[in-house]
Structure formats: C-alpha cells, structure tokens
XYZ file of C-alpha atoms in Angstrom:
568
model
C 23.430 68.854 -54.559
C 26.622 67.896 -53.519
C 26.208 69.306 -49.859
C 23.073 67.585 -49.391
C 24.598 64.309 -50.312
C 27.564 64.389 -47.774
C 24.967 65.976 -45.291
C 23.387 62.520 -45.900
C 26.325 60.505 -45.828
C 27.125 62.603 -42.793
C 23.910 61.666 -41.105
C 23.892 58.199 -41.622
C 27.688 57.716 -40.005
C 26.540 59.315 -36.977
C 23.312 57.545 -36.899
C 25.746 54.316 -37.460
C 27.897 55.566 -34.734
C 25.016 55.919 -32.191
C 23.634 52.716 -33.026
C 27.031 51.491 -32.621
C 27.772 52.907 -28.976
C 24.242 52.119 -28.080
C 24.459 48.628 -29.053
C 28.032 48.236 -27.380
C 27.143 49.934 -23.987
C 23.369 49.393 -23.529
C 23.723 47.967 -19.996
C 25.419 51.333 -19.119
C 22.520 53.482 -20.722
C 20.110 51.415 -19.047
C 21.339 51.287 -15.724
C 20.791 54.961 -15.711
C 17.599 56.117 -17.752
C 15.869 53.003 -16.323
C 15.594 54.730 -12.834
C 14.793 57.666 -14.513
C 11.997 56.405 -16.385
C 10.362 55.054 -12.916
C 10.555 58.207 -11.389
C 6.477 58.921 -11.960
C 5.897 56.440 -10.166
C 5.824 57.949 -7.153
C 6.706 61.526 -7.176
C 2.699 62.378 -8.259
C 1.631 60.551 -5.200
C 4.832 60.106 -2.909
C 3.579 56.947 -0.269
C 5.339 54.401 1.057
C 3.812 51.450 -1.288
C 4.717 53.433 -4.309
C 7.985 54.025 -2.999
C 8.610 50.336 -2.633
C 7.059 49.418 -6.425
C 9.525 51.915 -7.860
C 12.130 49.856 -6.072
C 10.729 46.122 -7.453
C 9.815 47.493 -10.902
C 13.576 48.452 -10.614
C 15.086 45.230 -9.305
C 12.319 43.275 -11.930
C 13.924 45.248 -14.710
C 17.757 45.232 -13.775
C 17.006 41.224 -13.273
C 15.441 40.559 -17.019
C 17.939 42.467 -18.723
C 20.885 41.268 -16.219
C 22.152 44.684 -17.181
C 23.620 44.117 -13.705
C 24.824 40.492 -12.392
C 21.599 39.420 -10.374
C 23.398 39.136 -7.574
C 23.963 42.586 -7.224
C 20.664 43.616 -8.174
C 19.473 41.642 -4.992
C 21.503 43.869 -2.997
C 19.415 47.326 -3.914
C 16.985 46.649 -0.872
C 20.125 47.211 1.575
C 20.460 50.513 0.007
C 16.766 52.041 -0.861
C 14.400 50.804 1.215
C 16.710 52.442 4.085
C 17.013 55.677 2.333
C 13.679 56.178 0.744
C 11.940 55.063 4.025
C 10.189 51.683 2.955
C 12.187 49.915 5.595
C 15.033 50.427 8.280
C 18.537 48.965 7.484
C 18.560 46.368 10.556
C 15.389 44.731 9.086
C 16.574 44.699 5.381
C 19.468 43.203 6.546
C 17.907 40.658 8.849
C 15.816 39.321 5.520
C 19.358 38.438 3.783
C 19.612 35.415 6.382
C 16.597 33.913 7.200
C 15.906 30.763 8.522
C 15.438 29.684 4.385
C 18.542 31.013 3.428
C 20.277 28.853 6.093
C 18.266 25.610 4.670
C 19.210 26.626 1.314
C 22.702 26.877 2.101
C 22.940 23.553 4.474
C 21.256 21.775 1.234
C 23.498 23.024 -1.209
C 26.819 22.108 1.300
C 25.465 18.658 1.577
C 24.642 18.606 -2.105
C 28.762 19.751 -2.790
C 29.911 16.843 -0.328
C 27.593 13.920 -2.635
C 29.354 15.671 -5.783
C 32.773 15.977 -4.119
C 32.974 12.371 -3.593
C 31.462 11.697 -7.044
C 28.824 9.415 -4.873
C 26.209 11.036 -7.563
C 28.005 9.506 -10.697
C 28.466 6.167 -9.268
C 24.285 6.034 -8.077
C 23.658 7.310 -12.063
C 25.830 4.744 -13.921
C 24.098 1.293 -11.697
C 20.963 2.960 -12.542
C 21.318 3.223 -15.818
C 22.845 -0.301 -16.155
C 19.813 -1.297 -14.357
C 17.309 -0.055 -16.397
C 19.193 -1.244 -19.482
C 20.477 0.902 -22.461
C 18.540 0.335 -25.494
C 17.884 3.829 -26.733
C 14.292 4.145 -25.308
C 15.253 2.541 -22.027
C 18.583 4.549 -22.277
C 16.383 7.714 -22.303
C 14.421 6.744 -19.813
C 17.386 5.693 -17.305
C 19.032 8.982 -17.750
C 15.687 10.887 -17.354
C 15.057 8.891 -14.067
C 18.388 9.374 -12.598
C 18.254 13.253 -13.676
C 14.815 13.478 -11.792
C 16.140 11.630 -8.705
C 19.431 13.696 -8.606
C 17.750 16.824 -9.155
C 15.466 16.648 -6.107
C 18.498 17.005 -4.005
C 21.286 18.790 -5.755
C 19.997 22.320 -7.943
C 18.782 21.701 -11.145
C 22.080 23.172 -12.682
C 24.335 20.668 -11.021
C 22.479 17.452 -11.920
C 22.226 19.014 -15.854
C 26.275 19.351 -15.607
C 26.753 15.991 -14.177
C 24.678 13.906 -16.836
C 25.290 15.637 -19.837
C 28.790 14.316 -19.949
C 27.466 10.772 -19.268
C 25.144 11.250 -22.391
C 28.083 12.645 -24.586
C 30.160 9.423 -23.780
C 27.545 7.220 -23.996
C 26.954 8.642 -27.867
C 30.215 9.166 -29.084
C 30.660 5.428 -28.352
C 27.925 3.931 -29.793
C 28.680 6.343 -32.675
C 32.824 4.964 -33.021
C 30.894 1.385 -32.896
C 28.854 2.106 -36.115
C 25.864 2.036 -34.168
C 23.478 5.614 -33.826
C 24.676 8.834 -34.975
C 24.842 11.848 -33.275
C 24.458 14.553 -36.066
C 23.412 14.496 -39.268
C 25.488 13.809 -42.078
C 25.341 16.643 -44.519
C 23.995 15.158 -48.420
C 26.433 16.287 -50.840
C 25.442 16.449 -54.873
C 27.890 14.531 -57.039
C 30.476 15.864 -59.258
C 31.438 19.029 -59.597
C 28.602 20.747 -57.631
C 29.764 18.706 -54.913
C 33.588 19.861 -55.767
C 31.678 23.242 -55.405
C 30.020 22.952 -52.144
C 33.451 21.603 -50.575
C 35.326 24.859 -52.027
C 32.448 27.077 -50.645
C 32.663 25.380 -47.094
C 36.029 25.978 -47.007
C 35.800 29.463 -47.526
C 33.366 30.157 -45.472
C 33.148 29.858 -41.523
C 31.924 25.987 -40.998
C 28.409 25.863 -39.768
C 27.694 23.990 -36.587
C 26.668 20.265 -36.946
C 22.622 19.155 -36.814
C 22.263 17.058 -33.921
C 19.865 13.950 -35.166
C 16.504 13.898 -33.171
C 17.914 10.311 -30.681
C 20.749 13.218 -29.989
C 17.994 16.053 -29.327
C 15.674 13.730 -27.033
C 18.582 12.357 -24.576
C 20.079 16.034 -24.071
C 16.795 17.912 -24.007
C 15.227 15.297 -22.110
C 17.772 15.467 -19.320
C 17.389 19.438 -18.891
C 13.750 18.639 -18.626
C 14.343 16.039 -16.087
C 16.314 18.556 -13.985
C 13.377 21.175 -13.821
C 11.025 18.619 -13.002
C 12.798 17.130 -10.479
C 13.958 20.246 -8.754
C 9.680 20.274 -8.176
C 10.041 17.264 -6.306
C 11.663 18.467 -3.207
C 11.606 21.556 -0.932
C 15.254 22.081 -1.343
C 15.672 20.799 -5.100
C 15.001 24.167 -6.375
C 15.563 27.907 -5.586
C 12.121 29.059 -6.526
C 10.990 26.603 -4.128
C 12.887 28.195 -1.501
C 12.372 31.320 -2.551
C 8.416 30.441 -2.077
C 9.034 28.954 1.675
C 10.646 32.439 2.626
C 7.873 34.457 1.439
C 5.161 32.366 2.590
C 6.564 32.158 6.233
C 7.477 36.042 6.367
C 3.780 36.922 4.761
C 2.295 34.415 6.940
C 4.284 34.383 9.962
C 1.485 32.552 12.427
C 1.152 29.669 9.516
C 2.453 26.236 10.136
C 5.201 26.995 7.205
C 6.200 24.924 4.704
C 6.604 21.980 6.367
C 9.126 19.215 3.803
C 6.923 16.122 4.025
C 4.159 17.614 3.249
C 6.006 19.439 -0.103
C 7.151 15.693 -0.298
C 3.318 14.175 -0.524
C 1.998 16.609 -3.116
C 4.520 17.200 -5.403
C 6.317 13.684 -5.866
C 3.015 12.372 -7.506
C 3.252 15.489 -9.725
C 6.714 15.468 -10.395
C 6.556 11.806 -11.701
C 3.304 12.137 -13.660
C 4.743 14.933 -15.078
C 8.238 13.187 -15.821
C 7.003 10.000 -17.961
C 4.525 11.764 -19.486
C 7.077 14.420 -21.004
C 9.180 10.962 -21.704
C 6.289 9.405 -23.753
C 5.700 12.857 -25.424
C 9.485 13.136 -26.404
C 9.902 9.756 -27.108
C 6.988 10.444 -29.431
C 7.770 13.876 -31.129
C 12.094 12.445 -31.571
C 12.174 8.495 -31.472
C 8.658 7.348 -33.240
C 7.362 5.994 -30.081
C 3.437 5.090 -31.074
C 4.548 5.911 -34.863
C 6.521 2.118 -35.867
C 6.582 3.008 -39.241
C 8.491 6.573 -39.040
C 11.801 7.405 -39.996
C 12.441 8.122 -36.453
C 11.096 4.306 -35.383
C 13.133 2.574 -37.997
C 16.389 4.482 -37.292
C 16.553 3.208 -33.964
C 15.797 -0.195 -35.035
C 19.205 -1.267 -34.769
C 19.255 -4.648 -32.765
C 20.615 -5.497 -29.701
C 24.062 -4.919 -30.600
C 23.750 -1.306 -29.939
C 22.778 -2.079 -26.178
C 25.235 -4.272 -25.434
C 27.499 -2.057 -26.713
C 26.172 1.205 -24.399
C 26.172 -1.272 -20.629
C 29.688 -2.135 -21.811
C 30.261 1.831 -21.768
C 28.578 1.823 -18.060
C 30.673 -1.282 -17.086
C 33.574 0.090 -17.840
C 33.339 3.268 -16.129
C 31.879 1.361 -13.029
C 34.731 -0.251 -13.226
C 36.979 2.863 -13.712
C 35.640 3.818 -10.471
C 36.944 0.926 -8.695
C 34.912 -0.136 -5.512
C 32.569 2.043 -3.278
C 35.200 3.986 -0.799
C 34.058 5.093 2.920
C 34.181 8.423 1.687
C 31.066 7.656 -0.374
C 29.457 5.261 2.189
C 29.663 7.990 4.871
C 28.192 10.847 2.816
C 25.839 8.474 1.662
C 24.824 8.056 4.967
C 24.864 11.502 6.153
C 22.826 12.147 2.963
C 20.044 9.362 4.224
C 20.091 11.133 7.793
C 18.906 14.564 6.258
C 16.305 12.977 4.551
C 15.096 11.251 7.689
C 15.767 13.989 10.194
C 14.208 16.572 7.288
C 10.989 14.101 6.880
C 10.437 13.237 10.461
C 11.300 16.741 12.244
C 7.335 17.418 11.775
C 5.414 14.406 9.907
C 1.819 14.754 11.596
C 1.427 11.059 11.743
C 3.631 10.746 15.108
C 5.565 13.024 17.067
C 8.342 14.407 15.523
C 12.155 14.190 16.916
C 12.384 17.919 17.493
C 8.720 18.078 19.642
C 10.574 15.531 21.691
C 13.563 17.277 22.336
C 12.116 21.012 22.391
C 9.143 23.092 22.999
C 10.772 25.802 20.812
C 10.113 25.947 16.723
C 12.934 23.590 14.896
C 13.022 23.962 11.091
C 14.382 22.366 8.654
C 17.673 24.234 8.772
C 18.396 22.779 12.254
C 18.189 19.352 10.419
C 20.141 20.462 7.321
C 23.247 21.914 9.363
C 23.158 18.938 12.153
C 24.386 16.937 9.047
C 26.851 19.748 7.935
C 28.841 20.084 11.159
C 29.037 16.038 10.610
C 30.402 16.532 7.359
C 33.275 18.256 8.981
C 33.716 16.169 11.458
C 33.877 12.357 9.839
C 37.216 11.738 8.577
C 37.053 10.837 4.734
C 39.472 8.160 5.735
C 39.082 5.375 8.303
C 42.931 4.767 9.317
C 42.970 6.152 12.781
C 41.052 2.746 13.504
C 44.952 1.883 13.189
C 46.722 4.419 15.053
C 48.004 1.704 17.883
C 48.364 -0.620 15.506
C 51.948 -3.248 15.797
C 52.256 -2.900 12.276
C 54.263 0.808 11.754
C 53.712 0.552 8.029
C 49.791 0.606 8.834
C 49.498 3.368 11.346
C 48.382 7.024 9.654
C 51.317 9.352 9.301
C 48.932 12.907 9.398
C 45.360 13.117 9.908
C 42.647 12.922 7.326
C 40.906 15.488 5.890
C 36.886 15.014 6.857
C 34.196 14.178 4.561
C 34.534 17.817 3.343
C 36.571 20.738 3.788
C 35.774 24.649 3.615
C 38.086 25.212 0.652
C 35.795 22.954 -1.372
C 32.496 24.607 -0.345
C 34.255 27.879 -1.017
C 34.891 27.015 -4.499
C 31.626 25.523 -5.291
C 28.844 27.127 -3.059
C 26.765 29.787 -5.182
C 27.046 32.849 -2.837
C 25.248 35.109 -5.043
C 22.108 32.845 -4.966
C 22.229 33.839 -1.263
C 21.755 37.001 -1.707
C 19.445 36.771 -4.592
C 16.973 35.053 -2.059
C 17.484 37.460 0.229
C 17.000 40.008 -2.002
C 13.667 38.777 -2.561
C 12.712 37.883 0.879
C 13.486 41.911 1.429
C 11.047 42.968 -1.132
C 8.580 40.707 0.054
C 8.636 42.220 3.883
C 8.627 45.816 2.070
C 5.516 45.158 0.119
C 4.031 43.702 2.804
C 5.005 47.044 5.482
C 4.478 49.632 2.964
C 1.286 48.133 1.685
C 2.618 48.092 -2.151
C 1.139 44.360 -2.145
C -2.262 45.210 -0.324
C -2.465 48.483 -3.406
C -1.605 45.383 -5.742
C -4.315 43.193 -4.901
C -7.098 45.914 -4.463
C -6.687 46.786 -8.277
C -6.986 42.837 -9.418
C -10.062 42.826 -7.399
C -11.989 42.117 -10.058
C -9.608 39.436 -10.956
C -9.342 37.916 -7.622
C -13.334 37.958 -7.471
C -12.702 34.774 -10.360
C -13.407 31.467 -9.078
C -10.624 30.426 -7.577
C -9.750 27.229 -10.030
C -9.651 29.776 -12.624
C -7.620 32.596 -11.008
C -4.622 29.457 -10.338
C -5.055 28.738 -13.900
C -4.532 32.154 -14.509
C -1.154 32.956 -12.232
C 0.077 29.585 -13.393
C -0.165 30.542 -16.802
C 1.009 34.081 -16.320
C 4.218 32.799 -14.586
C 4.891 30.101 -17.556
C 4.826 32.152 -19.818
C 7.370 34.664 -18.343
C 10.105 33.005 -17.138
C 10.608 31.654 -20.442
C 12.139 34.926 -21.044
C 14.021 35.393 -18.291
C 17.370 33.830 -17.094
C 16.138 33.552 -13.369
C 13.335 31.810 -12.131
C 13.627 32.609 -8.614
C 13.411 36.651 -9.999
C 10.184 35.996 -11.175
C 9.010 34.168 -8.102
C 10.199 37.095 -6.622
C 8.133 39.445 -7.928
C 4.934 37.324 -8.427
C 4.380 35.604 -5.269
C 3.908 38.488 -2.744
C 1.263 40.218 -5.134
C -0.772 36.311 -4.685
C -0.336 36.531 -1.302
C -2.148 39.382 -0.855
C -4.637 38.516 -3.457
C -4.658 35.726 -1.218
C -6.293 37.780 1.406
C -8.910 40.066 -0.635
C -10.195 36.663 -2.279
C -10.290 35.100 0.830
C -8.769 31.788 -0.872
C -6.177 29.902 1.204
C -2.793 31.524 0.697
C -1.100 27.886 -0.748
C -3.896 27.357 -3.466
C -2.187 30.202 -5.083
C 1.027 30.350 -4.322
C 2.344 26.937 -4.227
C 1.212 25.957 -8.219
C 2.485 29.635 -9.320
C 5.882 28.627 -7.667
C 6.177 25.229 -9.442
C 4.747 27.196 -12.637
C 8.270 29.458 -11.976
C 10.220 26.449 -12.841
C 8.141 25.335 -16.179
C 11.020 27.145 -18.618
C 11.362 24.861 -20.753
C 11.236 26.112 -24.652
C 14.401 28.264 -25.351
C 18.197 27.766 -24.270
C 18.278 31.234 -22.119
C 14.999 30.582 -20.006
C 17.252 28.731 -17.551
C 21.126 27.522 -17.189
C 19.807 23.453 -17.566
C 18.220 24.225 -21.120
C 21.465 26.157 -21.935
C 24.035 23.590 -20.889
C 21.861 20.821 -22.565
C 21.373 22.619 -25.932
C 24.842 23.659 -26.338
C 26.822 20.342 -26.826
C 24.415 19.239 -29.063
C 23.677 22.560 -31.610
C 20.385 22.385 -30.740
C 18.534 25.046 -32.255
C 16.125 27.408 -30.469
C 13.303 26.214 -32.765
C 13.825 22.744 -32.320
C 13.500 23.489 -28.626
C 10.388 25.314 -28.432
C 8.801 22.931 -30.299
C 9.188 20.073 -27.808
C 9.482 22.639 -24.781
C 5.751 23.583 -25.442
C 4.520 19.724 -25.287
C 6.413 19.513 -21.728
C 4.869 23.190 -20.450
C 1.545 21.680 -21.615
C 1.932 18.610 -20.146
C 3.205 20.348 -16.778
C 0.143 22.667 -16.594
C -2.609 20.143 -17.397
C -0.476 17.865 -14.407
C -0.613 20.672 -12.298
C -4.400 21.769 -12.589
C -5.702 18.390 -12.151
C -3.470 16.756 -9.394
C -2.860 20.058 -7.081
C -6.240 20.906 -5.993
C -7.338 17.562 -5.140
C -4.389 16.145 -3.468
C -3.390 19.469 -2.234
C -6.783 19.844 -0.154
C -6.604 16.689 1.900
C -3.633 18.556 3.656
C -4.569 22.075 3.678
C -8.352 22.226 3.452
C -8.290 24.406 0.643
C -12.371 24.878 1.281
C -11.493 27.049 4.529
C -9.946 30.521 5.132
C -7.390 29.990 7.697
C -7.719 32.103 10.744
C -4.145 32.748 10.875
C -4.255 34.665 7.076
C -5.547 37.140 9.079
C-alpha cells in the first residue's frame, strides 16, 4: 500500500514537473512540433500551393502565439519559399521593399520629425483649449485630437502621446477636489475596519478601480487612435499592408490611389468616431441618462473646467512660443499632404502627369519631403552669418529639421519587414496558386450575394484580431484569399478587400488585441471586462458604419456594379 502511494506521489511530481517545463518553455516546444504538425499538409499531395499554405499556416501560427518576435517570423519567406520551390530568392527579396514599404517608411520619418519637435503636443493642447474642458467636452477634445493625430502618425504613437496629457489633466483636477480618478475603497467601521487594514497590509495591495470619467477618457483615446488610423492611407499598417497586396495581386489596377482612400473613409472614420463618443459618453458619463449616478457625479460646476484650461494654459505656456523648428515641419508636413492629395486627384491633372509620363506614387511624394527634412536647418541663424554684430553670427552649423540618429532610434524596422513579409506571401499564393485552391473551395461561399459575403469577411476579420497582437498579421493572411475570391465571384476586388482591411483594425475589446488598448488600459487598471463591455458597442458601431456607408459611397468611385477588365 505503501508503494502505491509514493508511486502516486511519484507520478504527480513528474506530472508537476512537466507541466512546469512545459509552461516555462512553451515557445521552444512550439517552435518545433508546430512545423511538425503541418507536415500533412503537403507531403500526401506535394504541389506548389500546398507547399506555400504550409508556409502561411506556419507564419499565421508563429504570429498569434508570438512564440517568435513577429518580426522574425516575417522573415521565413526569405528562407522557404526559396528552398521548398514556391518562389526564387531574388523575388522574395524584391517583395521586402516595395514601392509600399518605401511610403510606409517616408510616412513614419515624417511622422518622427512632427514628434521630434513636439509640433504634435502643441496642435493637441490649443485644441483642447478650444473645444473647452468640461468633462464631456474634455472627452470629446481629446478624442478629436487623437483621431486627427492618428491619421498621420501610427496608431501607437498618437495613444503614447495623449495618454500622458489625460493623466495630467486628472491628477489635477483630482489635487483640486474636483473628479476622482479611482474609486475610493468603503471601509466598515470599527474593528472590522481595523481588520480589513491589518489584512491589506499583509497581503500584496490590489490595484486601484479606475472610476468610469477615468475609463471613458483613456479607453476613449485608444479608440480614437484605431479609428483614426482608418482615416488615412498611411495612418495605419493594415492599411498599407492592404495597398501592397492589392497592387501586387492586381498589378494593371489603378492602385490605391490616397485621395480617393481620403473621400471614402474620412466620412466613415468620423461617423464612426462621435458615434463611439455618444455611446461611451452613454455607457461611462450618463449622457441621455440625467438622473444616473454617472450624470450627477460629473455635475460638478464650472469650477472643474476652469480648473482643467488652466492645466492647458499652463503647459502652452511651458512651451513658450511656436519655434521655426515647428513652423518648418509644419510646413513640410502640409506639403505631403498636398503633394500626396494632388499627385493623382482625377478632378485636374496631377503634378506628377505634368512632370512625367512614367508611374509616380505616393512614395515619390513622401521622400521629396524627407530629403527636405534633412536639408532645412532646425535653426534660422545663418540668415546672420555676415552679420556686423560678432555676438550674432552662428559659431557651428545647425543640425536640420531631423537627423538620422533620431530616426534610428525611433523608426520601427521590424514593421518593415513584417510588411514585407506579407507582401511575400501574398506573391507566393498568388504564383503557386495556394490562393486560386483557396477560393475554389469557398465557392459556395463566394456564390453569396455579394453585400452578404463583405458582411461576412468583415465579421470574420473582427472577430479575430481581437485575439491577436498584430493586425497587419491578420490582414496578412486574409486579404490574398479575398482577392482571389475576388475573381471566382466576379465582384470587384475593393468591395472585398478594402472593408475587410478597415475590419483588421476594429480590435477594440481586450488590452492585448492591439498596443493602443494596452497602453490605454494600463495606467488606469482597467480591467479586461470592463473593456469588452464598451469595446463591443464601438465594434458594433464600426460594422453597422461600415456596411451602410462603404458600398454606397464606395461605388461612385469604383463602380462596384462592373467587373474590371484588368482583374483579369
């Protein structure tokens, strides 16, 4: 009896010990049995499309667990396709630096020159002033500035830079008796509050409840970002991500031309914006509900406002006047726009039909403004180089609007490569005909009426980057599969594939879906429940935005009622 019971005790200490190494070095045992797994895949039937799925099941898996940094994980095509004869080395290489990638990255520089200066920060603080700061307008002005920043800079960038603003913004109002920003915990009186105290000391202190005014401005803001990144071509990385795959699928298309993107998805973007601001509003300050808990709390005068634009004032002021450094980046900034909206705007000739018969994209644009950026001097003193005064006359040069060492520092090289990565599997499913093999099992799928297979994808592609810490992964996968559903449905490839992009970038109810939601929730304590709660609102309200405005306005620039010839 004895032996059994140590055999037992035996059994369960190795069973804890496996458990134990498992739990410590999954990533390790998955990064090996996860190949081996896929092997079926195509050793039965060894073709060149099943070749190419084992290799983006792979990647797809390797990217949702991040059992490898994705980065890295975007850098398999270099090394399979080559080797297991999808695709030949100079082409996989070639996809790692398309014309997108170069957008991307002259965006992003020009992005790190309007943060380097801090131009951003001043254009949020008058805006907020502007708008006005009781909490309601507050949340709105941050929202609004969020959206704005957002279509320019990546959504991850504009989160970082507001949150602090919001955190100051509290705090104060909090040290001024006005607000709160977490709950104050209810202790009993007496000795079972004596109690309580002794047991909190003991034990590890548990994190503070944000109140729902604290849960609306952060959450709010990390919506803002993902909505706004919608709003431009270059705002977000699915969006990109989309452009490359579209152009390389469709090569003879027109592309995705940026004031077009502009026309459609603004209108969306702001519908979609106030909306989620009445809904939050709603669900955390008792917006329509004047007799809640939530409505009365916030009924605290004007003294509270006064309070917050003395906040804004007073960092204005901390920021002293506008420098040229700012005015000239600023400016620079302005020019993209223009040179990015007029290269192609169908109404008149563009600037680059005037100066070339050869295809200019938008990358031409973006980098015309980064070799600027190197070249303006942040400072205006050589204006007094041969000046009589000595004490006036620069005694070095000075440095330009921005230097390499900062973009070094800040640019995200690995995003690079994760595009790249999926531009590569995109031109291998379209070569080995893994996409076309796709499609012609969803026949029956594609054979839907087209409203209904959108509503379909869209909701598919909601629902799964939820769970995943990289939207532009699941674009990734998903949009060269609806490209070539694209084709056996005959439907025009951007029905499709432009609302399952924007769909990529509806993560919105839990902290890991993506890095906005977690650098919102995390200042704050906000809870994962708490989250989903009012993330589900905003994915509804995104979705029902998306299936009524995109087909309509979408068709009045891409006759969605035709097949284009050049699908073919």
């Amino acid at each position: 009896m004895k032996s059994l019971t140590d055999l037992s005790a035996n059994m369960a200490s190795a069973g804890w010990l496996i458990l134990n190494a498992i739990r410590i070095y999954w990533k390790t045992i998955f990064i090996i049995l996860y190949p081996l797994a896929l092997l079926p895949v195509f050793l039965f039937d060894n073709v060149a499309a099943l070749r190419c799925l084992y290799v983006v099941l792979l990647m797809a898996g390797y990217w949702v667990s991040e059992a490898l940094p994705l980065p890295v994980t975007s850098l398999i095509p270099m090394v399979l396709f080559p080797l297991m004869g999808v695709l030949d080395s100079d082409k996989v290489s070639l996809c790692y630096l398309k014309e997108t990638n170069m957008m991307f990255v002259g965006g992003l520089i020009i992005a790190i020159a309007l943060e380097h200066c801090n131009l951003h920060r001043r254009v949020a603080l008058y805006v907020i002033k502007l708008v006005g700061c009781s909490p309601r307008k507050l949340n709105l002005g941050l929202v609004t500035v969020t959206m704005l920043v957002s279509m320019w800079i990546s959504n991850t960038a504009a989160t970082a830079m507001m949150i602090p603003i919001i955190e100051a913004t509290l705090i104060e109002l909090e040290e001024q008796g006005i607000g709160q920003m977490f709950e104050t915990p209810s202790f009993l009186d007496g000795a079972s509050s004596e109690k309580m105290r002794s047991a909190d000391e003991e034990d590890e202190e548990d994190p503070k409840r944000p109140t729902k005014e604290t849960m609306c401005y952060f959450v709010s803001t990390a919506y803002a970002a993902c909505i706004g990144g919608n709003g431009c071509i270059i705002g977000s990385g699915t969006n990109l991500t989309f452009k490359g795959i579209y152009e390389t699928r469709f090569d003879n298309s027109p592309g995705v031309e940026f004031a077009k993107w502009l026309f459609v998805n603004v209108p969306m973007m702001l519908i979609m914006m106030y909306l989620t601001v009445i809904w939050l509003q709603f669900w955390y300050m008792g917006l329509f509900r004047p007799k809640s808990a939530d409505a009365k709390r916030l009924n605290v005068g004007k003294q509270n406002e006064t309070v917050a634009r003395k906040l804004i004032g007073r960092k204005l002021t901390e920021m002293g006047p506008m420098s040229f450094h700012e005015t000239a980046v600023g400016c620079l900034f302005v020019l993209s726009v223009l040179l990015w909206f007029f290269r192609k705007p169908q109404f008149i000739v563009g600037w680059a039909e005037l100066i070339t018969q050869h295809k200019v994209k938008d990358a031409t644009a973006a980098l015309i403004v980064v070799l600027l950026l190197f070249v303006i001097p942040s400072s205006p003193d050589f204006i007094y180089m041969f000046s009589k005064d000595e004490e006036k006359r620069p005694k070095a040069a000075s440095h330009a609007l921005l230097t390499w060492k900062v973009v070094q520092q800040k640019l995200p090289w690995g995003l690079i490569f994760l595009l790249g990565g999926g531009f590569a599997l995109a031109e291998a499913s379209k070569v080995s005909g893994m996409s076309q093999l796709i499609a012609d099992h969803l026949h029956g799928f594609a054979m839907l009426p087209r409203f209904w297979v959108m509503v379909i994808s869209c909701l598919f592609a909601t629902f799964i980057t939820q769970f995943t810490g990289s939207n532009v992964a699941v674009a990734n996968v998903f949009l060269p599969v609806l490209a070539e559903m694209c084709l056996v449905a005959k439907i025009h490839p951007m029905y499709l594939m432009m609302p399952a992009t924007l769909s990529c970038s509806f993560s919105y109810c839990l902290p890991i879906s993506t890095p906005p939601m977690a650098i919102a929730a995390a200042p704050c304590n906000m809870r994962s429940t708490e989250m989903a709660k009012a993330g589900l609102g905003v994915a509804i309200i995104s979705l029902a935005t998306l299936f009524a405005v995109f087909p309509f306005l979408g068709s009045y620039i891409w006759n969605f009622d035709t097949f284009p010839e050049w699908a073919n």
